[in-house]
Amino acid sequence: MLKKEFKRKDVQRARNLITGKTGVSTGTQIGYNKKTEDYKEGDVWTEGRKTWTIKNSIKQTVSKLDVIKKEVFMPLSCPCCGKIMKKRLDKPNYKIHKKCHDCVVEFEHKLRYTNKYNEYIKNLKIKNSLDIVDEMESYLLDAINTSNSGYISEDGVVEKWIGGVDKNEWSKKIKEASQTRRKHLKKELNDKKGA
Ligand SMILES: [Zn+2]
């Protein structure tokens, strides 16, 4: 008979050791088990400080890079109108607007009747740049601070941060560079609003 202190957490920890998932916190696993009904295959969500997905019925972390890749890769059909995106201009438009070229043209045509059009275009560009700065910063910080055991990307490749990296020094550099860029972009955004 199991002792009372032998909890589910311990079972999960043992299972993690067996499956090689030593980096997975048991606390998170318990949270996940409680929530299994809430997430289904292919879902992506953030829990704690990590992004998770369920693939082949296994909960696993998604590296920031996978998230970025997903943002850049296009689905086959436009989420807005459902048409297949195969035109040359669909790709660059999808990247920015998450819809096909035709949908963007239609949206912007409607917008043109209002004087907010120019502001919209400028803000869109700046906000997109800010998003990229945020994503890159957290991705780089993640990569540097990831433990030596490495991490598994969505396609199952174990990525490892190799070499004697000065984590503090690099983290500082990344934060500084991101902050400088962010400040510059935000100033631009505010200037545009004031104009
Ligand atoms: Zn469309």
PDB file of C-alpha atoms and ligand atoms in Angstrom:
ATOM      1  CA  MET A   1       0.000   0.000   0.000  1.00  0.00           C
ATOM      2  CA  LEU A   2       1.257   3.458  -0.859  1.00  0.00           C
ATOM      3  CA  LYS A   3       2.206   5.740   1.923  1.00  0.00           C
ATOM      4  CA  LYS A   4       0.102   8.818   2.212  1.00  0.00           C
ATOM      5  CA  GLU A   5       3.078  11.034   1.425  1.00  0.00           C
ATOM      6  CA  PHE A   6       3.680   9.230  -1.835  1.00  0.00           C
ATOM      7  CA  LYS A   7       1.774  11.614  -3.987  1.00  0.00           C
ATOM      8  CA  ARG A   8       0.921  11.959  -7.598  1.00  0.00           C
ATOM      9  CA  LYS A   9       3.755  14.471  -7.868  1.00  0.00           C
ATOM     10  CA  ASP A  10       6.221  11.712  -7.035  1.00  0.00           C
ATOM     11  CA  VAL A  11       4.745   9.373  -9.580  1.00  0.00           C
ATOM     12  CA  GLN A  12       4.967  12.096 -12.182  1.00  0.00           C
ATOM     13  CA  ARG A  13       8.553  12.857 -11.217  1.00  0.00           C
ATOM     14  CA  ALA A  14       9.469   9.216 -11.655  1.00  0.00           C
ATOM     15  CA  ARG A  15       7.714   9.140 -14.983  1.00  0.00           C
ATOM     16  CA  ASN A  16       9.581  12.250 -16.082  1.00  0.00           C
ATOM     17  CA  LEU A  17      12.848  10.628 -15.163  1.00  0.00           C
ATOM     18  CA  ILE A  18      11.992   7.565 -17.189  1.00  0.00           C
ATOM     19  CA  THR A  19      10.853   9.507 -20.237  1.00  0.00           C
ATOM     20  CA  GLY A  20      13.860  11.804 -19.971  1.00  0.00           C
ATOM     21  CA  LYS A  21      11.801  14.895 -19.284  1.00  0.00           C
ATOM     22  CA  THR A  22      13.917  15.880 -16.316  1.00  0.00           C
ATOM     23  CA  GLY A  23      13.463  19.543 -16.992  1.00  0.00           C
ATOM     24  CA  VAL A  24       9.685  19.370 -16.712  1.00  0.00           C
ATOM     25  CA  SER A  25       8.493  20.696 -13.390  1.00  0.00           C
ATOM     26  CA  THR A  26       6.154  18.298 -11.661  1.00  0.00           C
ATOM     27  CA  GLY A  27       3.997  21.140 -10.460  1.00  0.00           C
ATOM     28  CA  THR A  28       3.258  22.128 -14.012  1.00  0.00           C
ATOM     29  CA  GLN A  29       2.457  18.543 -14.894  1.00  0.00           C
ATOM     30  CA  ILE A  30      -0.156  18.341 -12.190  1.00  0.00           C
ATOM     31  CA  GLY A  31      -1.691  21.584 -13.376  1.00  0.00           C
ATOM     32  CA  TYR A  32      -1.782  20.151 -16.846  1.00  0.00           C
ATOM     33  CA  ASN A  33      -3.390  16.883 -15.816  1.00  0.00           C
ATOM     34  CA  LYS A  34      -6.194  18.810 -14.179  1.00  0.00           C
ATOM     35  CA  LYS A  35      -6.713  20.807 -17.310  1.00  0.00           C
ATOM     36  CA  THR A  36      -6.505  18.104 -19.976  1.00  0.00           C
ATOM     37  CA  GLU A  37     -10.101  18.696 -21.005  1.00  0.00           C
ATOM     38  CA  ASP A  38      -9.356  22.324 -21.687  1.00  0.00           C
ATOM     39  CA  TYR A  39      -6.668  21.704 -24.289  1.00  0.00           C
ATOM     40  CA  LYS A  40      -6.747  19.553 -27.350  1.00  0.00           C
ATOM     41  CA  GLU A  41      -4.242  18.380 -29.924  1.00  0.00           C
ATOM     42  CA  GLY A  42      -2.590  21.303 -31.664  1.00  0.00           C
ATOM     43  CA  ASP A  43      -3.596  23.949 -29.131  1.00  0.00           C
ATOM     44  CA  VAL A  44      -0.906  26.399 -28.123  1.00  0.00           C
ATOM     45  CA  TRP A  45      -1.073  28.233 -24.833  1.00  0.00           C
ATOM     46  CA  THR A  46       1.134  29.939 -22.287  1.00  0.00           C
ATOM     47  CA  GLU A  47       1.497  28.553 -18.825  1.00  0.00           C
ATOM     48  CA  GLY A  48       3.953  29.901 -16.336  1.00  0.00           C
ATOM     49  CA  ARG A  49       6.724  31.326 -18.431  1.00  0.00           C
ATOM     50  CA  LYS A  50       6.557  28.759 -21.201  1.00  0.00           C
ATOM     51  CA  THR A  51       4.511  28.180 -24.294  1.00  0.00           C
ATOM     52  CA  TRP A  52       2.958  24.727 -24.507  1.00  0.00           C
ATOM     53  CA  THR A  53       1.270  22.634 -27.116  1.00  0.00           C
ATOM     54  CA  ILE A  54      -0.227  19.182 -27.329  1.00  0.00           C
ATOM     55  CA  LYS A  55       1.296  17.075 -30.048  1.00  0.00           C
ATOM     56  CA  ASN A  56       0.642  13.359 -30.448  1.00  0.00           C
ATOM     57  CA  SER A  57      -1.330  13.618 -27.202  1.00  0.00           C
ATOM     58  CA  ILE A  58       1.780  14.697 -25.306  1.00  0.00           C
ATOM     59  CA  LYS A  59       2.027  18.085 -23.696  1.00  0.00           C
ATOM     60  CA  GLN A  60       5.282  19.717 -24.719  1.00  0.00           C
ATOM     61  CA  THR A  61       6.912  23.088 -24.746  1.00  0.00           C
ATOM     62  CA  VAL A  62       7.060  25.106 -27.902  1.00  0.00           C
ATOM     63  CA  SER A  63      10.226  27.075 -28.312  1.00  0.00           C
ATOM     64  CA  LYS A  64       9.856  30.758 -29.034  1.00  0.00           C
ATOM     65  CA  LEU A  65      11.375  30.116 -32.417  1.00  0.00           C
ATOM     66  CA  ASP A  66       8.561  27.718 -33.295  1.00  0.00           C
ATOM     67  CA  VAL A  67       6.061  30.407 -32.394  1.00  0.00           C
ATOM     68  CA  ILE A  68       7.841  32.869 -34.621  1.00  0.00           C
ATOM     69  CA  LYS A  69       7.992  30.328 -37.437  1.00  0.00           C
ATOM     70  CA  LYS A  70       4.271  29.691 -37.078  1.00  0.00           C
ATOM     71  CA  GLU A  71       3.616  33.406 -37.380  1.00  0.00           C
ATOM     72  CA  VAL A  72       5.640  33.593 -40.552  1.00  0.00           C
ATOM     73  CA  PHE A  73       4.338  30.435 -42.210  1.00  0.00           C
ATOM     74  CA  MET A  74       1.063  30.830 -44.046  1.00  0.00           C
ATOM     75  CA  PRO A  75      -1.954  28.582 -43.846  1.00  0.00           C
ATOM     76  CA  LEU A  76      -3.286  27.355 -47.201  1.00  0.00           C
ATOM     77  CA  SER A  77      -6.411  29.475 -47.167  1.00  0.00           C
ATOM     78  CA  CYS A  78      -7.111  32.990 -45.990  1.00  0.00           C
ATOM     79  CA  PRO A  79      -8.539  33.033 -42.446  1.00  0.00           C
ATOM     80  CA  CYS A  80     -10.655  36.033 -43.468  1.00  0.00           C
ATOM     81  CA  CYS A  81     -12.357  34.944 -46.716  1.00  0.00           C
ATOM     82  CA  GLY A  82     -11.332  31.287 -46.973  1.00  0.00           C
ATOM     83  CA  LYS A  83      -9.870  31.566 -50.469  1.00  0.00           C
ATOM     84  CA  ILE A  84      -6.647  29.699 -51.273  1.00  0.00           C
ATOM     85  CA  MET A  85      -3.682  32.046 -50.915  1.00  0.00           C
ATOM     86  CA  LYS A  86      -1.592  31.422 -54.005  1.00  0.00           C
ATOM     87  CA  LYS A  87      -0.997  34.885 -55.457  1.00  0.00           C
ATOM     88  CA  ARG A  88       2.420  36.458 -55.207  1.00  0.00           C
ATOM     89  CA  LEU A  89       1.115  39.275 -52.995  1.00  0.00           C
ATOM     90  CA  ASP A  90      -0.736  36.977 -50.622  1.00  0.00           C
ATOM     91  CA  LYS A  91       2.381  35.986 -48.765  1.00  0.00           C
ATOM     92  CA  PRO A  92       3.716  39.424 -47.795  1.00  0.00           C
ATOM     93  CA  ASN A  93       0.186  40.524 -46.930  1.00  0.00           C
ATOM     94  CA  TYR A  94      -0.477  37.488 -44.805  1.00  0.00           C
ATOM     95  CA  LYS A  95       2.736  38.098 -42.881  1.00  0.00           C
ATOM     96  CA  ILE A  96       1.555  41.528 -41.797  1.00  0.00           C
ATOM     97  CA  HIS A  97      -2.238  41.372 -41.809  1.00  0.00           C
ATOM     98  CA  LYS A  98      -2.987  37.662 -41.354  1.00  0.00           C
ATOM     99  CA  LYS A  99      -5.253  37.752 -44.403  1.00  0.00           C
ATOM    100  CA  CYS A 100      -4.977  37.512 -48.190  1.00  0.00           C
ATOM    101  CA  HIS A 101      -4.103  40.369 -50.524  1.00  0.00           C
ATOM    102  CA  ASP A 102      -7.711  40.794 -51.691  1.00  0.00           C
ATOM    103  CA  CYS A 103      -8.972  41.063 -48.130  1.00  0.00           C
ATOM    104  CA  VAL A 104      -6.305  43.632 -47.313  1.00  0.00           C
ATOM    105  CA  VAL A 105      -7.162  45.675 -50.402  1.00  0.00           C
ATOM    106  CA  GLU A 106     -10.821  45.608 -49.467  1.00  0.00           C
ATOM    107  CA  PHE A 107     -10.123  46.553 -45.870  1.00  0.00           C
ATOM    108  CA  GLU A 108      -7.828  49.400 -46.850  1.00  0.00           C
ATOM    109  CA  HIS A 109     -10.251  50.611 -49.493  1.00  0.00           C
ATOM    110  CA  LYS A 110     -12.913  50.997 -46.832  1.00  0.00           C
ATOM    111  CA  LEU A 111     -10.439  52.673 -44.531  1.00  0.00           C
ATOM    112  CA  ARG A 112      -9.338  55.153 -47.175  1.00  0.00           C
ATOM    113  CA  TYR A 113     -12.644  56.979 -46.798  1.00  0.00           C
ATOM    114  CA  THR A 114     -11.605  57.958 -43.348  1.00  0.00           C
ATOM    115  CA  ASN A 115      -8.642  60.227 -42.682  1.00  0.00           C
ATOM    116  CA  LYS A 116      -7.170  57.612 -40.391  1.00  0.00           C
ATOM    117  CA  TYR A 117      -5.565  55.759 -43.254  1.00  0.00           C
ATOM    118  CA  ASN A 118      -2.055  57.233 -43.039  1.00  0.00           C
ATOM    119  CA  GLU A 119      -1.960  56.902 -39.310  1.00  0.00           C
ATOM    120  CA  TYR A 120      -3.071  53.304 -39.651  1.00  0.00           C
ATOM    121  CA  ILE A 121      -0.287  52.441 -42.087  1.00  0.00           C
ATOM    122  CA  LYS A 122       2.435  54.081 -40.018  1.00  0.00           C
ATOM    123  CA  ASN A 123       1.253  52.605 -36.746  1.00  0.00           C
ATOM    124  CA  LEU A 124       1.004  49.193 -38.326  1.00  0.00           C
ATOM    125  CA  LYS A 125       4.644  49.259 -39.382  1.00  0.00           C
ATOM    126  CA  ILE A 126       5.861  50.470 -35.999  1.00  0.00           C
ATOM    127  CA  LYS A 127       3.770  47.989 -34.043  1.00  0.00           C
ATOM    128  CA  ASN A 128       5.022  45.173 -36.225  1.00  0.00           C
ATOM    129  CA  SER A 129       8.605  46.204 -35.484  1.00  0.00           C
ATOM    130  CA  LEU A 130       7.843  46.369 -31.755  1.00  0.00           C
ATOM    131  CA  ASP A 131       6.427  42.842 -31.886  1.00  0.00           C
ATOM    132  CA  ILE A 132       9.570  41.594 -33.570  1.00  0.00           C
ATOM    133  CA  VAL A 133      11.755  43.245 -30.922  1.00  0.00           C
ATOM    134  CA  ASP A 134       9.707  41.612 -28.130  1.00  0.00           C
ATOM    135  CA  GLU A 135       9.789  38.194 -29.759  1.00  0.00           C
ATOM    136  CA  MET A 136      13.478  38.337 -30.503  1.00  0.00           C
ATOM    137  CA  GLU A 137      14.341  39.545 -27.028  1.00  0.00           C
ATOM    138  CA  SER A 138      12.457  36.791 -25.259  1.00  0.00           C
ATOM    139  CA  TYR A 139      13.722  34.196 -27.696  1.00  0.00           C
ATOM    140  CA  LEU A 140      17.348  35.217 -27.211  1.00  0.00           C
ATOM    141  CA  LEU A 141      16.997  35.454 -23.424  1.00  0.00           C
ATOM    142  CA  ASP A 142      15.353  32.052 -23.425  1.00  0.00           C
ATOM    143  CA  ALA A 143      18.122  30.553 -25.510  1.00  0.00           C
ATOM    144  CA  ILE A 144      20.820  31.959 -23.262  1.00  0.00           C
ATOM    145  CA  ASN A 145      19.160  31.065 -19.997  1.00  0.00           C
ATOM    146  CA  THR A 146      18.009  27.632 -21.036  1.00  0.00           C
ATOM    147  CA  SER A 147      19.646  25.015 -18.870  1.00  0.00           C
ATOM    148  CA  ASN A 148      22.480  22.914 -20.238  1.00  0.00           C
ATOM    149  CA  SER A 149      20.078  20.060 -20.839  1.00  0.00           C
ATOM    150  CA  GLY A 150      18.824  21.953 -23.879  1.00  0.00           C
ATOM    151  CA  TYR A 151      15.246  22.014 -25.033  1.00  0.00           C
ATOM    152  CA  ILE A 152      13.147  20.247 -27.593  1.00  0.00           C
ATOM    153  CA  SER A 153      11.629  22.245 -30.372  1.00  0.00           C
ATOM    154  CA  GLU A 154       8.235  21.410 -31.768  1.00  0.00           C
ATOM    155  CA  ASP A 155       9.591  19.203 -34.506  1.00  0.00           C
ATOM    156  CA  GLY A 156      11.384  17.154 -31.894  1.00  0.00           C
ATOM    157  CA  VAL A 157      14.884  18.413 -32.494  1.00  0.00           C
ATOM    158  CA  VAL A 158      16.901  18.845 -29.348  1.00  0.00           C
ATOM    159  CA  GLU A 159      18.511  22.238 -29.480  1.00  0.00           C
ATOM    160  CA  LYS A 160      21.401  22.899 -27.208  1.00  0.00           C
ATOM    161  CA  TRP A 161      23.132  26.064 -26.247  1.00  0.00           C
ATOM    162  CA  ILE A 162      26.743  25.127 -26.663  1.00  0.00           C
ATOM    163  CA  GLY A 163      29.814  26.691 -25.183  1.00  0.00           C
ATOM    164  CA  GLY A 164      30.773  28.706 -22.167  1.00  0.00           C
ATOM    165  CA  VAL A 165      28.446  31.648 -22.543  1.00  0.00           C
ATOM    166  CA  ASP A 166      28.484  34.410 -19.969  1.00  0.00           C
ATOM    167  CA  LYS A 167      24.731  34.400 -19.361  1.00  0.00           C
ATOM    168  CA  ASN A 168      24.647  37.604 -17.360  1.00  0.00           C
ATOM    169  CA  GLU A 169      26.738  39.532 -19.808  1.00  0.00           C
ATOM    170  CA  TRP A 170      24.709  38.369 -22.796  1.00  0.00           C
ATOM    171  CA  SER A 171      21.375  38.890 -21.083  1.00  0.00           C
ATOM    172  CA  LYS A 172      22.431  42.440 -20.282  1.00  0.00           C
ATOM    173  CA  LYS A 173      23.477  43.097 -23.883  1.00  0.00           C
ATOM    174  CA  ILE A 174      20.243  41.697 -25.302  1.00  0.00           C
ATOM    175  CA  LYS A 175      18.085  43.693 -22.906  1.00  0.00           C
ATOM    176  CA  GLU A 176      19.978  46.877 -23.622  1.00  0.00           C
ATOM    177  CA  ALA A 177      19.775  46.495 -27.377  1.00  0.00           C
ATOM    178  CA  SER A 178      16.059  45.647 -27.234  1.00  0.00           C
ATOM    179  CA  GLN A 179      15.345  48.558 -24.938  1.00  0.00           C
ATOM    180  CA  THR A 180      17.126  51.019 -27.214  1.00  0.00           C
ATOM    181  CA  ARG A 181      15.205  49.816 -30.248  1.00  0.00           C
ATOM    182  CA  ARG A 182      11.920  49.788 -28.342  1.00  0.00           C
ATOM    183  CA  LYS A 183      12.440  53.320 -27.062  1.00  0.00           C
ATOM    184  CA  HIS A 184      13.133  54.536 -30.564  1.00  0.00           C
ATOM    185  CA  LEU A 185      10.023  52.850 -31.990  1.00  0.00           C
ATOM    186  CA  LYS A 186       7.757  54.042 -29.190  1.00  0.00           C
ATOM    187  CA  LYS A 187       8.960  57.589 -29.628  1.00  0.00           C
ATOM    188  CA  GLU A 188       8.125  57.312 -33.317  1.00  0.00           C
ATOM    189  CA  LEU A 189       4.686  55.948 -32.486  1.00  0.00           C
ATOM    190  CA  ASN A 190       3.967  58.803 -30.101  1.00  0.00           C
ATOM    191  CA  ASP A 191       5.284  61.439 -32.496  1.00  0.00           C
ATOM    192  CA  LYS A 192       2.963  60.142 -35.200  1.00  0.00           C
ATOM    193  CA  LYS A 193       0.009  60.307 -32.841  1.00  0.00           C
ATOM    194  CA  GLY A 194       0.836  63.884 -31.934  1.00  0.00           C
ATOM    195  CA  ALA A 195       1.168  64.961 -35.573  1.00  0.00           C
TER     196      ALA A 195
HETATM  197 ZN    ZN B   1      -9.009  36.715 -47.881  1.00  0.00          ZN
END
